[in-house]
Amino acid sequence: MNHFLRRQGWVIGLFALLVALFILTKLIQPGYGSGDFGSLARAVLPYAFAVAAQTVVVIAGGIDLSVAAMMALTSVTAASMMAGASEEYALFVVPFVLAMGFVLGALNGLLIVVTRVPDIVVTLAMLFVLQGAALLVLGAPGGGAAEWLKALISGTVPIPGLPDAVDAWLPKALLVLIFCLCVIWIPLRRSRLGLSIYAIGSSELAAFRSGVPVKRTRILAYALSGLFAAFGGLALTMSTGIGAPIPGPYLLASVAAVVLGGVALGGGKGGLLGPIIAVFVLRLVRTDLTLLAIDPNVTAIIEGLIMVAVVMFGAFITMRGRQQ
Amino acid sequence: MRRANPIASRPMSTSAITPQSIPLGRRIKRFMADRPLVPLVILLVILVVILQILRPGIVNERWIANTIKFAIPLAILAGCQTMTMLTGGIDLSVGTVATMSAFIMATQIVNQDPAVAFLLAMTPAVLIGLVNGIGVGVFRVHPLIMTLGTSLIGTGCLQVYQRTVIASGAKIPDFLAWLGTGVTWGFPNALLLFVPLAALIVFTLARTGFGRLLYAVGDNERATRLSGVRYWQVITALYIVSSLLAGITGLLYIGLIKAPSLSLAEPLVLPSVAAAVIGGTSIFGGRGGYTGTIVGALILTVLTTLLTILQMPEGARRILFGLIVLFVTAAYLRIVEDR
């Protein structure tokens, strides 16, 4: 138990912070109920996938600057393919877009491995390329989404054996998020590949000498990142019903949440749970600011300040760790 | 015009080895590495020739003046990138800073004295530069993340500011319009600002202690710190200078575009990075110079004209710029590894 506490200390602290924020929210707005929580979960969805995408790569010792652009591209692709198409067609669109994210992510990794240009430059160049591609697919916000996809993340679903009061607090968006992340993350974490990802993030040389296929692992880590980003893009299309070619502030948010979630920017440490809780914390802060009737533009400034402060703090910790 | 890198000078003498013993490919590579300006100018000329072939008669005095006019703001912003890249950084907040100073200038000039308006316009530039510098220099945040964050905050502030000045309206000061768009005897007036500025940057990088520190920090940060350089002071000063340059660019650009908006200089950010990379500045630091960047900015401006004539959409342009950055960086990496 003691061991568990020490290993998960950061995540538990973060969870306590989240609970404290929920209590604060309830104090500010006594009427805050399950419906509001549902919209919070819906708002968190694209951010959470962006963070998951970033987390995989950061654990592998890299960074992916093209996360937001990848989300924009997958989102517009999905939206333009589904515009005016039949409901069944979307059944084909979803796997197609996910495969596209996977392949483009693998391309990121492949370019890093083949050209030996540092990840930060490759993904920056890919950011330009993917943004351009998104603009080519859809010049202005538009497109559409299948009704069943939109319904997938709105409202709640009755779960047998649970009282309605509890069920109301489990919005579909949250369930979709948990399902998608668990289906990919848990098997990954237990597999050889997952171990390799942690290994190359921890020490590339040591991993190489112990026989870990470093190049292949790196490519797969970026491919998984692309897959998560594609989920994020789909989530964007699902929640707004359209696709927008200009990416939102997901890149900075993903890095901030990764840092806040206890994943060291050097790699090899941390898990997915911390960053996901961190996303909820960051979003809930925004909700609170909105509930306090603060101008949305000012909210954006405060949010930016918090994210920058978090990233600065994380960098400071990393630096300290390196000096010792 | 390869600038000798004073602190980390690499072995430059090819005379030790007889030319015959080196294979041709390697000699070309070495030539490109030593004189990056020559292939760049050749590329520029080729692009202009292609343009002339596609649209006979387009290349005339007016076109040249126009190209230079549009290349200058890009070249100054690319100067920010060049200087930050020399230390291994990057400044993605230049677009926001330029937009902020331009917007504040255009709105404050209505009620304020021009000098006061100018100072007000430069204040956010200094502040953002300072925060960038502290974040990168003291806290060691990656410059890309840091400048992205400050640009997000800056855009938010600008949106709040915009609402306070909706009533007063905006106007473009005559002087800025003259500077941005005017042409005297075939020469754009913007050159009056750009030539001294460019000379100053080239001089600073090549001949002053600050310039040497930038190269040194980018080349080997640890060694520089061990030899007594206060890293954070250099970086903070650098990012403030970079932001100030971006602010000045904003003022020039508003005189050129003449329509203040909240995303005025944003489209210049990606090309400015590309221009510095094309100009031979290494994104990892320690290599490069401003003269190459200027030619890079000219190349990109001509390339943009070419793409417009070919009716290539904005998206394709971005893809191309991204591929250019990737390809050129990979190519330079090969050349450096070869030495």
Short mmCIF file of C-alpha atoms in Angstrom, two decimals, chain A residues 9-289:
data_model
loop_
_atom_site.label_atom_id
_atom_site.label_comp_id
_atom_site.label_asym_id
_atom_site.label_seq_id
_atom_site.Cartn_x
_atom_site.Cartn_y
_atom_site.Cartn_z
CA GLY A 9 1.38 10.11 -5.17
CA TRP A 10 1.29 12.71 -7.90
CA VAL A 11 -1.85 11.28 -9.52
CA ILE A 12 -3.60 11.04 -6.15
CA GLY A 13 -2.70 14.64 -5.36
CA LEU A 14 -4.02 15.69 -8.72
CA PHE A 15 -7.23 13.79 -8.11
CA ALA A 16 -7.63 15.55 -4.78
CA LEU A 17 -7.15 18.86 -6.59
CA LEU A 18 -9.87 17.86 -9.03
CA VAL A 19 -12.26 17.01 -6.20
CA ALA A 20 -11.46 20.30 -4.48
CA LEU A 21 -12.21 22.12 -7.73
CA PHE A 22 -15.55 20.31 -8.01
CA ILE A 23 -16.44 21.40 -4.48
CA LEU A 24 -15.41 24.94 -5.37
CA THR A 25 -17.58 24.78 -8.48
CA LYS A 26 -20.51 23.62 -6.40
CA LEU A 27 -19.95 26.55 -4.01
CA ILE A 28 -19.81 29.08 -6.84
CA GLN A 29 -22.82 27.62 -8.59
CA PRO A 30 -25.04 25.61 -6.20
CA GLY A 31 -27.09 24.46 -9.18
CA TYR A 32 -24.12 22.72 -10.84
CA GLY A 33 -25.52 19.31 -11.71
CA SER A 34 -25.08 16.25 -13.84
CA GLY A 35 -26.06 18.09 -17.02
CA ASP A 36 -23.22 20.56 -16.53
CA PHE A 37 -20.86 17.68 -15.86
CA GLY A 38 -21.99 16.15 -19.13
CA SER A 39 -21.06 19.28 -21.06
CA LEU A 40 -17.73 19.38 -19.23
CA ALA A 41 -17.03 15.81 -20.33
CA ARG A 42 -17.95 16.72 -23.90
CA ALA A 43 -15.61 19.71 -23.82
CA VAL A 44 -12.83 17.59 -22.33
CA LEU A 45 -13.09 14.89 -25.00
CA PRO A 46 -10.93 16.43 -27.78
CA TYR A 47 -8.45 17.77 -25.23
CA ALA A 48 -8.16 14.37 -23.56
CA PHE A 49 -7.34 12.66 -26.84
CA ALA A 50 -4.81 15.38 -27.71
CA VAL A 51 -3.19 14.80 -24.34
CA ALA A 52 -3.17 11.03 -24.82
CA ALA A 53 -1.46 11.57 -28.19
CA GLN A 54 1.16 13.78 -26.60
CA THR A 55 1.64 11.47 -23.60
CA VAL A 56 2.61 8.42 -25.65
CA VAL A 57 5.28 10.36 -27.51
CA VAL A 58 6.59 12.15 -24.44
CA ILE A 59 6.93 8.84 -22.58
CA ALA A 60 8.96 7.59 -25.54
CA GLY A 61 11.29 10.53 -25.01
CA GLY A 62 10.05 12.75 -27.84
CA ILE A 63 7.55 15.50 -28.43
CA ASP A 64 4.87 15.86 -31.10
CA LEU A 65 4.15 19.42 -32.20
CA SER A 66 1.81 18.28 -34.95
CA VAL A 67 -0.92 17.02 -32.59
CA ALA A 68 -3.26 19.98 -33.10
CA ALA A 69 -2.71 20.07 -36.86
CA MET A 70 -3.29 16.32 -37.06
CA MET A 71 -6.57 16.78 -35.20
CA ALA A 72 -7.60 19.55 -37.57
CA LEU A 73 -6.80 17.42 -40.61
CA THR A 74 -8.62 14.32 -39.37
CA SER A 75 -11.55 16.45 -38.23
CA VAL A 76 -12.02 18.17 -41.60
CA THR A 77 -11.50 14.89 -43.44
CA ALA A 78 -14.24 13.24 -41.40
CA ALA A 79 -16.55 16.26 -41.69
CA SER A 80 -16.15 16.64 -45.45
CA MET A 81 -16.58 12.91 -46.08
CA MET A 82 -19.74 12.75 -43.99
CA ALA A 83 -21.30 15.94 -45.39
CA GLY A 84 -24.45 14.91 -47.19
CA ALA A 85 -23.57 11.23 -47.01
CA SER A 86 -25.75 8.51 -45.57
CA GLU A 87 -25.63 7.46 -41.92
CA GLU A 88 -24.15 4.08 -42.84
CA TYR A 89 -21.33 5.72 -44.75
CA ALA A 90 -20.01 7.09 -41.44
CA LEU A 91 -19.34 3.50 -40.40
CA PHE A 92 -16.70 3.49 -43.10
CA VAL A 93 -15.47 7.04 -42.39
CA VAL A 94 -14.55 6.40 -38.75
CA PRO A 95 -12.07 3.55 -39.35
CA PHE A 96 -10.73 5.34 -42.41
CA VAL A 97 -9.94 8.50 -40.44
CA LEU A 98 -8.42 6.51 -37.58
CA ALA A 99 -6.22 4.63 -40.05
CA MET A 100 -5.23 7.93 -41.62
CA GLY A 101 -4.12 9.27 -38.23
CA PHE A 102 -2.15 6.10 -37.58
CA VAL A 103 -0.39 6.26 -40.94
CA LEU A 104 0.40 9.97 -40.72
CA GLY A 105 1.72 9.49 -37.19
CA ALA A 106 3.89 6.62 -38.42
CA LEU A 107 5.13 8.95 -41.16
CA ASN A 108 6.19 11.39 -38.43
CA GLY A 109 8.16 8.66 -36.72
CA LEU A 110 9.58 7.36 -39.98
CA LEU A 111 10.85 10.81 -40.96
CA ILE A 112 12.51 11.21 -37.56
CA VAL A 113 14.19 7.82 -37.81
CA VAL A 114 15.21 8.07 -41.47
CA THR A 115 16.32 11.70 -41.73
CA ARG A 116 17.76 11.76 -38.19
CA VAL A 117 16.45 15.32 -37.90
CA PRO A 118 15.36 15.93 -34.27
CA ASP A 119 11.72 15.21 -33.51
CA ILE A 120 10.94 18.82 -32.70
CA VAL A 121 11.92 19.97 -36.20
CA VAL A 122 10.25 17.10 -38.02
CA THR A 123 6.96 17.52 -36.19
CA LEU A 124 7.16 21.30 -36.68
CA ALA A 125 7.54 20.78 -40.42
CA MET A 126 4.69 18.25 -40.28
CA LEU A 127 2.62 20.86 -38.44
CA PHE A 128 2.95 23.13 -41.49
CA VAL A 129 2.24 20.26 -43.88
CA LEU A 130 -0.80 18.94 -42.02
CA GLN A 131 -2.22 22.43 -41.58
CA GLY A 132 -1.85 23.00 -45.29
CA ALA A 133 -3.49 19.66 -46.03
CA ALA A 134 -6.39 20.55 -43.72
CA LEU A 135 -6.88 23.80 -45.62
CA LEU A 136 -6.85 21.89 -48.89
CA VAL A 137 -9.51 19.48 -47.67
CA LEU A 138 -11.79 22.22 -46.37
CA GLY A 139 -11.11 25.89 -47.01
CA ALA A 140 -13.49 27.15 -44.34
CA PRO A 141 -15.30 25.55 -41.38
CA GLY A 142 -17.99 23.27 -42.77
CA GLY A 143 -18.94 19.72 -43.56
CA GLY A 144 -21.18 17.56 -41.47
CA ALA A 145 -21.37 14.61 -39.12
CA ALA A 146 -23.61 11.59 -38.98
CA GLU A 147 -26.41 11.85 -36.43
CA TRP A 148 -25.47 8.65 -34.64
CA LEU A 149 -21.94 9.91 -34.16
CA LYS A 150 -23.20 13.13 -32.62
CA ALA A 151 -25.60 11.15 -30.43
CA LEU A 152 -22.71 8.98 -29.31
CA ILE A 153 -21.34 11.67 -27.04
CA SER A 154 -24.43 13.59 -25.96
CA GLY A 155 -26.62 12.70 -23.00
CA THR A 156 -26.36 9.60 -20.88
CA VAL A 157 -26.99 5.94 -21.41
CA PRO A 158 -28.89 3.80 -18.89
CA ILE A 159 -26.64 1.19 -17.37
CA PRO A 160 -28.49 -1.77 -15.84
CA GLY A 161 -27.92 -2.20 -12.13
CA LEU A 162 -27.03 1.44 -11.48
CA PRO A 163 -29.42 3.90 -9.84
CA ASP A 164 -30.43 6.84 -12.00
CA ALA A 165 -28.74 9.31 -9.69
CA VAL A 166 -25.35 7.71 -10.32
CA ASP A 167 -26.05 7.05 -13.96
CA ALA A 168 -26.76 10.72 -14.58
CA TRP A 169 -23.17 11.48 -13.59
CA LEU A 170 -21.79 9.10 -16.20
CA PRO A 171 -22.33 10.98 -19.46
CA LYS A 172 -21.76 9.12 -22.70
CA ALA A 173 -18.81 11.34 -23.59
CA LEU A 174 -16.98 10.20 -20.47
CA LEU A 175 -17.77 6.56 -21.18
CA VAL A 176 -16.56 6.90 -24.78
CA LEU A 177 -13.35 8.48 -23.54
CA ILE A 178 -12.72 5.80 -20.93
CA PHE A 179 -13.56 3.04 -23.39
CA CYS A 180 -11.33 4.31 -26.20
CA LEU A 181 -8.39 4.98 -23.94
CA CYS A 182 -8.67 1.68 -22.07
CA VAL A 183 -9.00 -0.41 -25.22
CA ILE A 184 -5.73 0.99 -26.54
CA TRP A 185 -3.76 1.87 -23.42
CA ILE A 186 -4.19 -1.13 -21.11
CA PRO A 187 -3.16 -3.82 -23.64
CA LEU A 188 -0.34 -1.53 -24.76
CA ARG A 189 0.94 -1.02 -21.25
CA ARG A 190 1.05 -4.77 -20.69
CA SER A 191 2.64 -5.59 -24.04
CA ARG A 192 6.24 -5.78 -25.10
CA LEU A 193 5.75 -2.65 -27.20
CA GLY A 194 4.60 -0.64 -24.18
CA LEU A 195 7.63 -1.72 -22.22
CA SER A 196 9.85 -0.79 -25.16
CA ILE A 197 8.28 2.68 -25.34
CA TYR A 198 9.09 3.29 -21.68
CA ALA A 199 12.55 1.85 -22.21
CA ILE A 200 13.56 4.09 -25.12
CA GLY A 201 12.19 7.10 -23.27
CA SER A 202 14.17 6.24 -20.19
CA SER A 203 17.47 5.64 -21.91
CA GLU A 204 17.76 5.09 -25.60
CA LEU A 205 21.26 3.65 -25.39
CA ALA A 206 20.44 1.24 -22.62
CA ALA A 207 17.32 0.14 -24.49
CA PHE A 208 19.31 -0.39 -27.67
CA ARG A 209 21.92 -2.46 -25.87
CA SER A 210 19.24 -4.61 -24.27
CA GLY A 211 17.94 -5.47 -27.68
CA VAL A 212 14.93 -3.16 -27.92
CA PRO A 213 14.22 -2.30 -31.55
CA VAL A 214 14.55 1.46 -30.94
CA LYS A 215 13.64 2.66 -34.43
CA ARG A 216 10.56 0.47 -34.76
CA THR A 217 9.37 1.41 -31.28
CA ARG A 218 9.78 5.10 -32.01
CA ILE A 219 7.82 4.83 -35.25
CA LEU A 220 5.05 2.92 -33.48
CA ALA A 221 4.93 5.46 -30.63
CA TYR A 222 4.35 8.26 -33.14
CA ALA A 223 1.82 6.11 -34.99
CA LEU A 224 -0.12 5.61 -31.75
CA SER A 225 0.09 9.35 -31.15
CA GLY A 226 -1.39 9.89 -34.60
CA LEU A 227 -4.14 7.39 -33.80
CA PHE A 228 -5.06 9.24 -30.60
CA ALA A 229 -4.95 12.55 -32.47
CA ALA A 230 -7.35 11.09 -35.03
CA PHE A 231 -9.68 10.14 -32.18
CA GLY A 232 -9.39 13.76 -31.05
CA GLY A 233 -10.21 15.02 -34.53
CA LEU A 234 -13.27 12.75 -34.65
CA ALA A 235 -14.29 14.00 -31.22
CA LEU A 236 -14.08 17.58 -32.51
CA THR A 237 -16.31 16.75 -35.46
CA MET A 238 -18.69 14.82 -33.22
CA SER A 239 -19.12 17.62 -30.70
CA THR A 240 -19.38 20.52 -33.16
CA GLY A 241 -20.99 18.69 -36.09
CA ILE A 242 -18.52 20.35 -38.49
CA GLY A 243 -14.81 20.43 -39.21
CA ALA A 244 -12.57 23.49 -38.84
CA PRO A 245 -9.25 23.63 -40.73
CA ILE A 246 -7.58 26.01 -38.24
CA PRO A 247 -6.46 24.00 -35.22
CA GLY A 248 -7.43 25.09 -31.73
CA PRO A 249 -5.01 25.61 -28.83
CA TYR A 250 -4.61 21.86 -28.40
CA LEU A 251 -0.84 21.75 -28.75
CA LEU A 252 -0.09 23.98 -25.77
CA ALA A 253 -2.94 22.43 -23.78
CA SER A 254 -1.60 18.94 -24.43
CA VAL A 255 1.91 19.82 -23.33
CA ALA A 256 0.63 21.64 -20.24
CA ALA A 257 -1.59 18.69 -19.25
CA VAL A 258 1.23 16.21 -19.82
CA VAL A 259 3.47 18.23 -17.51
CA LEU A 260 0.73 18.74 -14.92
CA GLY A 261 -0.09 15.04 -15.15
CA GLY A 262 3.32 14.08 -13.84
CA VAL A 263 4.86 12.80 -17.07
CA ALA A 264 8.45 14.04 -17.19
CA LEU A 265 9.29 15.87 -20.42
CA GLY A 266 12.50 13.84 -20.58
CA GLY A 267 10.55 10.63 -21.10
CA GLY A 268 10.29 7.21 -19.54
CA LYS A 269 8.08 8.18 -16.63
CA GLY A 270 4.39 8.57 -15.86
CA GLY A 271 1.19 7.09 -17.17
CA LEU A 272 -1.95 8.13 -18.97
CA LEU A 273 -4.21 8.60 -15.95
CA GLY A 274 -2.37 11.65 -14.60
CA PRO A 275 -2.53 13.71 -17.79
CA ILE A 276 -6.21 12.83 -18.29
CA ILE A 277 -7.06 14.04 -14.77
CA ALA A 278 -4.95 17.12 -15.49
CA VAL A 279 -7.10 17.88 -18.53
CA PHE A 280 -10.21 17.75 -16.35
CA VAL A 281 -8.53 20.10 -13.86
CA LEU A 282 -7.63 22.60 -16.59
CA ARG A 283 -11.10 22.48 -18.14
CA LEU A 284 -12.81 22.78 -14.77
CA VAL A 285 -10.79 25.91 -14.02
CA ARG A 286 -12.18 27.34 -17.23
CA THR A 287 -15.72 26.37 -16.22
CA ASP A 288 -15.26 28.06 -12.86
CA LEU A 289 -14.01 31.24 -14.49
#
